[in-house]
Amino acid sequence: MSTIDDALVWLNDPYNWTGPGGVLELGAEHLRMTAAAVGIAAVLALPLGVWLGHTGRGAGVTILVANSTRAVPTFGIILILATTGLFGNGAAIIAAAVFAFPVILANTFTGVHGVDRDVRDAARGMGMSGLRIVGLVELPLAVPLIAAGLRTTIVQVVATIPLAAVAGGGGLGQIINFGIGNQRYGQVLAGGLIIAALALVIDLLLGLVQRAVTPSYLDAPRGGRRRRRTPQPGPARPVPAGEPGRP
Amino acid sequence: MSSNPWFSWDYVQTNWDDISARLVEHTTLTIEAVVIGFVIALPLAALAANVRWLSGAIIGTASVLYTIPSLALFAILAPILGIGRTPVLVGVVVYALLVMIRNTVAGLAGVDPDVVDAARGLGYGRARLFWTVEMPNALPGVITGLRLATVSTVALVTVGVVVGYGGLGQLMFRGFQTFYRAEIVTATLLCVLLALVLDLLLWALGRAMQPWLRTRSVA
């Protein structure tokens, strides 16, 4: 098939990688935008999630928000933001952060809130203050879920940023957008493969990080979730979309 | 500079034919994708729930596919399947699979083993056991999977505009090109509304299929 040949030719041309507006340059921009979006979301969602989880407030709302944001098309939000003067990159970063926020929030909340009541009681019985309970007991026990949430979020943002190109911004989506605009479908295919590979590699690396920060005795997020501590209704599983599904 | 409102009834009324055509496109594509996805996901989920060594392979493959960003997946499919509806349909079916498989598997895994044992003791065969005992008991999981898949499909279809078929996404993109906010906002709101309506319908379907759930809410 000639399109596939075209894609291979495009991928084999070093200029497409190192030249101005090449894969490396766009990829770096892509990662910077991802970091910005995740950073904004994490700075807001992590403390809030810890606080809500510690106090046990807002369980229903947190889960509801996390689940209902699925219904909002990211694409529409990016374009709406783009018409406010925040062209391409800014619009995509803010939109990605908006959609990353509830995922981090819900996972942090569930992680902190789901800490065994007995453990918390024991800490209190030992005379720990609320702050020490958060720092020494709840957070360490919540790390696996928080890490899982961050991984999901980062992969989701890496997948959202390509849409910036449609709204006039940069990032790797430009390769696809340019290819479509000029009917160079080999380039479209090459761009798709590059972005797909980036997402898969990042997911894989984050999976390794996640495993590293999860103590073996807490190897919960996979099967262990079934013995639920806090009874939750059906789809309350807080890790919605890209939840790491390891074979 | 003339006014660029966020919303305009005028726009909606004058362009209703166009808007409703896109809405119908969007709705039919979503329903078709969910139905196809379900038909593929159900046997895979049943297989994954019963054959241990296959479950890793099935869910793993679905997860890898799910990790691929939508724009990238459409960009990979479009040159092969041609610009237009087909790559979008195939793409959203692929995404729907993981959510449906995983929730169905979870539903099947949650069936009380005593109930299955009792049915087996009554002499139920494999197929009868699956359809009349396991499936009804796994319905909450199955319905949850359908609902999540439907809602995310509605949002995903909009990205299809990149390969020429985005339903309401088409309006969003045109609104962006002409810098007319009301068009983007209208299409976005209709998307959310469509997702909510379909979600509600599936919820109602789930309730209707599980008359034994009277007071317990399975959200």
PDB file of C-alpha atoms in Angstrom, chain B:
ATOM      1  CA  MET B   1     -16.281  44.496  15.773  1.00  0.00           C
ATOM      2  CA  SER B   2     -19.701  42.972  15.595  1.00  0.00           C
ATOM      3  CA  SER B   3     -20.976  41.033  18.573  1.00  0.00           C
ATOM      4  CA  ASN B   4     -19.787  37.492  19.061  1.00  0.00           C
ATOM      5  CA  PRO B   5     -22.237  36.062  21.563  1.00  0.00           C
ATOM      6  CA  TRP B   6     -21.652  32.847  23.494  1.00  0.00           C
ATOM      7  CA  PHE B   7     -25.127  31.717  22.667  1.00  0.00           C
ATOM      8  CA  SER B   8     -27.784  32.825  20.262  1.00  0.00           C
ATOM      9  CA  TRP B   9     -31.284  31.502  19.786  1.00  0.00           C
ATOM     10  CA  ASP B  10     -31.291  33.225  16.474  1.00  0.00           C
ATOM     11  CA  TYR B  11     -28.434  31.088  15.286  1.00  0.00           C
ATOM     12  CA  VAL B  12     -30.090  27.930  16.570  1.00  0.00           C
ATOM     13  CA  GLN B  13     -33.380  28.721  14.855  1.00  0.00           C
ATOM     14  CA  THR B  14     -31.980  29.746  11.495  1.00  0.00           C
ATOM     15  CA  ASN B  15     -29.578  26.831  11.358  1.00  0.00           C
ATOM     16  CA  TRP B  16     -31.724  24.157  12.938  1.00  0.00           C
ATOM     17  CA  ASP B  17     -31.787  21.989   9.809  1.00  0.00           C
ATOM     18  CA  ASP B  18     -28.026  21.862   9.748  1.00  0.00           C
ATOM     19  CA  ILE B  19     -27.711  21.395  13.507  1.00  0.00           C
ATOM     20  CA  SER B  20     -30.259  18.599  13.644  1.00  0.00           C
ATOM     21  CA  ALA B  21     -28.620  16.827  10.716  1.00  0.00           C
ATOM     22  CA  ARG B  22     -25.312  16.811  12.607  1.00  0.00           C
ATOM     23  CA  LEU B  23     -27.064  15.722  15.767  1.00  0.00           C
ATOM     24  CA  VAL B  24     -28.610  12.779  13.948  1.00  0.00           C
ATOM     25  CA  GLU B  25     -25.215  11.866  12.467  1.00  0.00           C
ATOM     26  CA  HIS B  26     -23.663  12.014  15.891  1.00  0.00           C
ATOM     27  CA  THR B  27     -26.403   9.973  17.548  1.00  0.00           C
ATOM     28  CA  THR B  28     -26.534   7.226  14.957  1.00  0.00           C
ATOM     29  CA  LEU B  29     -22.757   6.904  14.868  1.00  0.00           C
ATOM     30  CA  THR B  30     -22.656   6.631  18.665  1.00  0.00           C
ATOM     31  CA  ILE B  31     -25.418   4.033  18.851  1.00  0.00           C
ATOM     32  CA  GLU B  32     -23.912   2.010  16.030  1.00  0.00           C
ATOM     33  CA  ALA B  33     -20.496   2.088  17.707  1.00  0.00           C
ATOM     34  CA  VAL B  34     -21.846   1.029  21.086  1.00  0.00           C
ATOM     35  CA  VAL B  35     -23.898  -1.813  19.584  1.00  0.00           C
ATOM     36  CA  ILE B  36     -20.961  -3.115  17.533  1.00  0.00           C
ATOM     37  CA  GLY B  37     -18.645  -2.679  20.508  1.00  0.00           C
ATOM     38  CA  PHE B  38     -21.012  -4.588  22.756  1.00  0.00           C
ATOM     39  CA  VAL B  39     -21.371  -7.451  20.315  1.00  0.00           C
ATOM     40  CA  ILE B  40     -17.583  -7.761  20.225  1.00  0.00           C
ATOM     41  CA  ALA B  41     -17.009  -7.095  23.918  1.00  0.00           C
ATOM     42  CA  LEU B  42     -19.520  -9.550  25.375  1.00  0.00           C
ATOM     43  CA  PRO B  43     -17.956 -12.774  24.084  1.00  0.00           C
ATOM     44  CA  LEU B  44     -14.473 -11.441  24.828  1.00  0.00           C
ATOM     45  CA  ALA B  45     -15.512 -10.601  28.378  1.00  0.00           C
ATOM     46  CA  ALA B  46     -17.126 -14.009  28.848  1.00  0.00           C
ATOM     47  CA  LEU B  47     -13.928 -15.595  27.591  1.00  0.00           C
ATOM     48  CA  ALA B  48     -11.749 -13.433  29.832  1.00  0.00           C
ATOM     49  CA  ALA B  49     -13.887 -14.213  32.854  1.00  0.00           C
ATOM     50  CA  ASN B  50     -13.745 -17.965  32.296  1.00  0.00           C
ATOM     51  CA  VAL B  51     -10.334 -18.667  30.819  1.00  0.00           C
ATOM     52  CA  ARG B  52      -7.752 -17.262  33.168  1.00  0.00           C
ATOM     53  CA  TRP B  53      -4.766 -17.172  30.817  1.00  0.00           C
ATOM     54  CA  LEU B  54      -6.801 -15.417  28.128  1.00  0.00           C
ATOM     55  CA  SER B  55      -8.014 -12.668  30.412  1.00  0.00           C
ATOM     56  CA  GLY B  56      -4.592 -11.029  30.587  1.00  0.00           C
ATOM     57  CA  ALA B  57      -4.229 -11.124  26.823  1.00  0.00           C
ATOM     58  CA  ILE B  58      -7.715  -9.773  26.123  1.00  0.00           C
ATOM     59  CA  ILE B  59      -7.716  -6.977  28.667  1.00  0.00           C
ATOM     60  CA  GLY B  60      -4.062  -6.182  27.955  1.00  0.00           C
ATOM     61  CA  THR B  61      -4.679  -5.786  24.222  1.00  0.00           C
ATOM     62  CA  ALA B  62      -7.743  -3.658  24.834  1.00  0.00           C
ATOM     63  CA  SER B  63      -5.752  -1.477  27.244  1.00  0.00           C
ATOM     64  CA  VAL B  64      -2.946  -0.924  24.765  1.00  0.00           C
ATOM     65  CA  LEU B  65      -5.464   0.097  22.100  1.00  0.00           C
ATOM     66  CA  TYR B  66      -7.167   2.351  24.620  1.00  0.00           C
ATOM     67  CA  THR B  67      -3.910   4.143  25.407  1.00  0.00           C
ATOM     68  CA  ILE B  68      -3.556   5.330  21.810  1.00  0.00           C
ATOM     69  CA  PRO B  69      -4.722   8.959  21.608  1.00  0.00           C
ATOM     70  CA  SER B  70      -7.895   9.442  19.585  1.00  0.00           C
ATOM     71  CA  LEU B  71      -6.379  11.862  17.093  1.00  0.00           C
ATOM     72  CA  ALA B  72      -3.545   9.405  16.477  1.00  0.00           C
ATOM     73  CA  LEU B  73      -5.899   6.444  16.075  1.00  0.00           C
ATOM     74  CA  PHE B  74      -8.064   8.304  13.576  1.00  0.00           C
ATOM     75  CA  ALA B  75      -4.895   9.397  11.767  1.00  0.00           C
ATOM     76  CA  ILE B  76      -3.711   5.797  11.569  1.00  0.00           C
ATOM     77  CA  LEU B  77      -7.095   4.469  10.433  1.00  0.00           C
ATOM     78  CA  ALA B  78      -8.007   7.201   7.949  1.00  0.00           C
ATOM     79  CA  PRO B  79      -5.217   6.587   5.424  1.00  0.00           C
ATOM     80  CA  ILE B  80      -6.041   2.878   5.491  1.00  0.00           C
ATOM     81  CA  LEU B  81      -9.848   2.972   5.586  1.00  0.00           C
ATOM     82  CA  GLY B  82     -10.309   6.237   3.714  1.00  0.00           C
ATOM     83  CA  ILE B  83     -11.397   9.649   4.955  1.00  0.00           C
ATOM     84  CA  GLY B  84     -14.888   9.826   6.376  1.00  0.00           C
ATOM     85  CA  ARG B  85     -17.216   7.857   8.583  1.00  0.00           C
ATOM     86  CA  THR B  86     -15.513   4.456   8.654  1.00  0.00           C
ATOM     87  CA  PRO B  87     -12.285   5.379  10.484  1.00  0.00           C
ATOM     88  CA  VAL B  88     -14.257   7.290  13.097  1.00  0.00           C
ATOM     89  CA  LEU B  89     -16.639   4.385  13.645  1.00  0.00           C
ATOM     90  CA  VAL B  90     -13.822   1.846  13.905  1.00  0.00           C
ATOM     91  CA  GLY B  91     -11.880   4.146  16.212  1.00  0.00           C
ATOM     92  CA  VAL B  92     -14.666   4.732  18.698  1.00  0.00           C
ATOM     93  CA  VAL B  93     -15.577   1.028  18.692  1.00  0.00           C
ATOM     94  CA  VAL B  94     -11.975   0.275  19.657  1.00  0.00           C
ATOM     95  CA  TYR B  95     -12.205   2.697  22.576  1.00  0.00           C
ATOM     96  CA  ALA B  96     -15.566   1.378  23.717  1.00  0.00           C
ATOM     97  CA  LEU B  97     -14.194  -2.162  23.928  1.00  0.00           C
ATOM     98  CA  LEU B  98     -11.949  -1.749  26.957  1.00  0.00           C
ATOM     99  CA  VAL B  99     -14.538  -0.096  29.172  1.00  0.00           C
ATOM    100  CA  MET B 100     -17.204  -2.645  28.277  1.00  0.00           C
ATOM    101  CA  ILE B 101     -14.929  -5.668  28.590  1.00  0.00           C
ATOM    102  CA  ARG B 102     -13.502  -4.592  31.921  1.00  0.00           C
ATOM    103  CA  ASN B 103     -16.843  -3.781  33.515  1.00  0.00           C
ATOM    104  CA  THR B 104     -18.476  -6.927  32.192  1.00  0.00           C
ATOM    105  CA  VAL B 105     -15.612  -9.027  33.517  1.00  0.00           C
ATOM    106  CA  ALA B 106     -15.924  -7.294  36.870  1.00  0.00           C
ATOM    107  CA  GLY B 107     -19.667  -7.978  36.836  1.00  0.00           C
ATOM    108  CA  LEU B 108     -19.138 -11.656  36.017  1.00  0.00           C
ATOM    109  CA  ALA B 109     -16.416 -11.979  38.645  1.00  0.00           C
ATOM    110  CA  GLY B 110     -18.757 -10.540  41.232  1.00  0.00           C
ATOM    111  CA  VAL B 111     -21.428 -13.196  40.758  1.00  0.00           C
ATOM    112  CA  ASP B 112     -21.934 -15.102  44.002  1.00  0.00           C
ATOM    113  CA  PRO B 113     -20.177 -18.471  43.598  1.00  0.00           C
ATOM    114  CA  ASP B 114     -22.882 -20.102  45.721  1.00  0.00           C
ATOM    115  CA  VAL B 115     -25.504 -19.088  43.195  1.00  0.00           C
ATOM    116  CA  VAL B 116     -23.451 -20.568  40.377  1.00  0.00           C
ATOM    117  CA  ASP B 117     -22.932 -23.740  42.416  1.00  0.00           C
ATOM    118  CA  ALA B 118     -26.624 -24.013  43.124  1.00  0.00           C
ATOM    119  CA  ALA B 119     -27.454 -23.677  39.438  1.00  0.00           C
ATOM    120  CA  ARG B 120     -24.845 -26.256  38.551  1.00  0.00           C
ATOM    121  CA  GLY B 121     -26.288 -28.557  41.184  1.00  0.00           C
ATOM    122  CA  LEU B 122     -29.673 -28.171  39.545  1.00  0.00           C
ATOM    123  CA  GLY B 123     -28.108 -29.529  36.369  1.00  0.00           C
ATOM    124  CA  TYR B 124     -27.686 -26.295  34.387  1.00  0.00           C
ATOM    125  CA  GLY B 125     -25.441 -26.644  31.355  1.00  0.00           C
ATOM    126  CA  ARG B 126     -22.697 -24.148  30.513  1.00  0.00           C
ATOM    127  CA  ALA B 127     -24.729 -22.003  28.123  1.00  0.00           C
ATOM    128  CA  ARG B 128     -27.842 -21.983  30.260  1.00  0.00           C
ATOM    129  CA  LEU B 129     -25.774 -21.149  33.310  1.00  0.00           C
ATOM    130  CA  PHE B 130     -24.226 -18.192  31.494  1.00  0.00           C
ATOM    131  CA  TRP B 131     -27.409 -16.719  30.053  1.00  0.00           C
ATOM    132  CA  THR B 132     -29.866 -17.351  32.858  1.00  0.00           C
ATOM    133  CA  VAL B 133     -27.693 -17.128  35.962  1.00  0.00           C
ATOM    134  CA  GLU B 134     -24.386 -15.376  35.392  1.00  0.00           C
ATOM    135  CA  MET B 135     -25.538 -12.678  32.977  1.00  0.00           C
ATOM    136  CA  PRO B 136     -28.520 -11.477  35.014  1.00  0.00           C
ATOM    137  CA  ASN B 137     -26.308 -11.321  38.081  1.00  0.00           C
ATOM    138  CA  ALA B 138     -23.576  -9.488  36.188  1.00  0.00           C
ATOM    139  CA  LEU B 139     -26.016  -6.953  34.721  1.00  0.00           C
ATOM    140  CA  PRO B 140     -24.953  -4.055  36.951  1.00  0.00           C
ATOM    141  CA  GLY B 141     -21.405  -4.336  35.628  1.00  0.00           C
ATOM    142  CA  VAL B 142     -22.560  -4.794  32.051  1.00  0.00           C
ATOM    143  CA  ILE B 143     -24.829  -1.748  32.217  1.00  0.00           C
ATOM    144  CA  THR B 144     -22.101   0.326  33.861  1.00  0.00           C
ATOM    145  CA  GLY B 145     -19.750  -0.582  31.024  1.00  0.00           C
ATOM    146  CA  LEU B 146     -22.374   0.318  28.420  1.00  0.00           C
ATOM    147  CA  ARG B 147     -23.077   3.660  30.073  1.00  0.00           C
ATOM    148  CA  LEU B 148     -19.440   4.675  30.443  1.00  0.00           C
ATOM    149  CA  ALA B 149     -18.675   3.583  26.891  1.00  0.00           C
ATOM    150  CA  THR B 150     -21.660   5.480  25.494  1.00  0.00           C
ATOM    151  CA  VAL B 151     -20.865   8.710  27.305  1.00  0.00           C
ATOM    152  CA  SER B 152     -17.225   8.715  26.268  1.00  0.00           C
ATOM    153  CA  THR B 153     -18.115   7.767  22.700  1.00  0.00           C
ATOM    154  CA  VAL B 154     -20.319  10.840  22.372  1.00  0.00           C
ATOM    155  CA  ALA B 155     -17.401  13.041  23.389  1.00  0.00           C
ATOM    156  CA  LEU B 156     -14.896  11.179  21.206  1.00  0.00           C
ATOM    157  CA  VAL B 157     -16.868  11.379  17.988  1.00  0.00           C
ATOM    158  CA  THR B 158     -16.243  15.140  17.892  1.00  0.00           C
ATOM    159  CA  VAL B 159     -12.547  14.523  17.260  1.00  0.00           C
ATOM    160  CA  GLY B 160     -13.569  12.709  14.078  1.00  0.00           C
ATOM    161  CA  VAL B 161     -13.819  16.110  12.419  1.00  0.00           C
ATOM    162  CA  VAL B 162     -10.085  15.794  11.780  1.00  0.00           C
ATOM    163  CA  VAL B 163     -10.742  12.976   9.350  1.00  0.00           C
ATOM    164  CA  GLY B 164     -13.859  14.580   7.963  1.00  0.00           C
ATOM    165  CA  TYR B 165     -16.694  13.107  10.022  1.00  0.00           C
ATOM    166  CA  GLY B 166     -17.279  14.528  13.459  1.00  0.00           C
ATOM    167  CA  GLY B 167     -21.051  14.932  13.781  1.00  0.00           C
ATOM    168  CA  LEU B 168     -21.474  17.863  16.138  1.00  0.00           C
ATOM    169  CA  GLY B 169     -17.688  18.279  16.056  1.00  0.00           C
ATOM    170  CA  GLN B 170     -18.186  19.507  12.506  1.00  0.00           C
ATOM    171  CA  LEU B 171     -20.150  22.478  13.871  1.00  0.00           C
ATOM    172  CA  MET B 172     -17.534  23.120  16.542  1.00  0.00           C
ATOM    173  CA  PHE B 173     -14.771  23.247  13.991  1.00  0.00           C
ATOM    174  CA  ARG B 174     -16.688  25.461  11.605  1.00  0.00           C
ATOM    175  CA  GLY B 175     -17.499  27.780  14.485  1.00  0.00           C
ATOM    176  CA  PHE B 176     -13.808  27.947  15.262  1.00  0.00           C
ATOM    177  CA  GLN B 177     -12.850  28.658  11.681  1.00  0.00           C
ATOM    178  CA  THR B 178     -15.377  31.471  11.380  1.00  0.00           C
ATOM    179  CA  PHE B 179     -14.711  32.535  14.957  1.00  0.00           C
ATOM    180  CA  TYR B 180     -18.378  32.283  15.825  1.00  0.00           C
ATOM    181  CA  ARG B 181     -18.656  31.273  19.485  1.00  0.00           C
ATOM    182  CA  ALA B 182     -22.371  30.508  19.547  1.00  0.00           C
ATOM    183  CA  GLU B 183     -21.879  27.689  17.060  1.00  0.00           C
ATOM    184  CA  ILE B 184     -19.143  26.013  19.125  1.00  0.00           C
ATOM    185  CA  VAL B 185     -21.034  26.428  22.380  1.00  0.00           C
ATOM    186  CA  THR B 186     -24.296  25.126  20.912  1.00  0.00           C
ATOM    187  CA  ALA B 187     -22.572  22.023  19.549  1.00  0.00           C
ATOM    188  CA  THR B 188     -20.741  21.437  22.841  1.00  0.00           C
ATOM    189  CA  LEU B 189     -23.941  21.754  24.863  1.00  0.00           C
ATOM    190  CA  LEU B 190     -25.773  19.408  22.505  1.00  0.00           C
ATOM    191  CA  CYS B 191     -22.963  16.893  22.962  1.00  0.00           C
ATOM    192  CA  VAL B 192     -23.291  16.990  26.732  1.00  0.00           C
ATOM    193  CA  LEU B 193     -27.060  16.776  26.446  1.00  0.00           C
ATOM    194  CA  LEU B 194     -26.887  13.813  24.081  1.00  0.00           C
ATOM    195  CA  ALA B 195     -24.501  12.023  26.438  1.00  0.00           C
ATOM    196  CA  LEU B 196     -26.794  12.625  29.390  1.00  0.00           C
ATOM    197  CA  VAL B 197     -29.920  11.501  27.537  1.00  0.00           C
ATOM    198  CA  LEU B 198     -28.297   8.293  26.297  1.00  0.00           C
ATOM    199  CA  ASP B 199     -26.881   7.664  29.766  1.00  0.00           C
ATOM    200  CA  LEU B 200     -30.310   8.097  31.300  1.00  0.00           C
ATOM    201  CA  LEU B 201     -31.884   5.753  28.744  1.00  0.00           C
ATOM    202  CA  LEU B 202     -29.326   3.061  29.490  1.00  0.00           C
ATOM    203  CA  TRP B 203     -29.830   3.543  33.203  1.00  0.00           C
ATOM    204  CA  ALA B 204     -33.573   3.116  32.732  1.00  0.00           C
ATOM    205  CA  LEU B 205     -32.967   0.060  30.577  1.00  0.00           C
ATOM    206  CA  GLY B 206     -30.822  -1.383  33.336  1.00  0.00           C
ATOM    207  CA  ARG B 207     -33.526  -0.767  35.909  1.00  0.00           C
ATOM    208  CA  ALA B 208     -36.148  -2.310  33.685  1.00  0.00           C
ATOM    209  CA  MET B 209     -34.023  -5.402  33.196  1.00  0.00           C
ATOM    210  CA  GLN B 210     -33.434  -5.817  36.917  1.00  0.00           C
ATOM    211  CA  PRO B 211     -36.857  -5.617  38.502  1.00  0.00           C
ATOM    212  CA  TRP B 212     -35.474  -7.260  41.625  1.00  0.00           C
ATOM    213  CA  LEU B 213     -33.525  -4.125  42.464  1.00  0.00           C
ATOM    214  CA  ARG B 214     -36.110  -2.106  44.236  1.00  0.00           C
ATOM    215  CA  THR B 215     -34.457   0.127  46.752  1.00  0.00           C
ATOM    216  CA  ARG B 216     -30.772  -0.478  46.247  1.00  0.00           C
ATOM    217  CA  SER B 217     -29.426   2.023  43.798  1.00  0.00           C
ATOM    218  CA  VAL B 218     -26.824   0.862  41.367  1.00  0.00           C
ATOM    219  CA  ALA B 219     -25.809   4.249  40.085  1.00  0.00           C
TER     220      ALA B 219
END
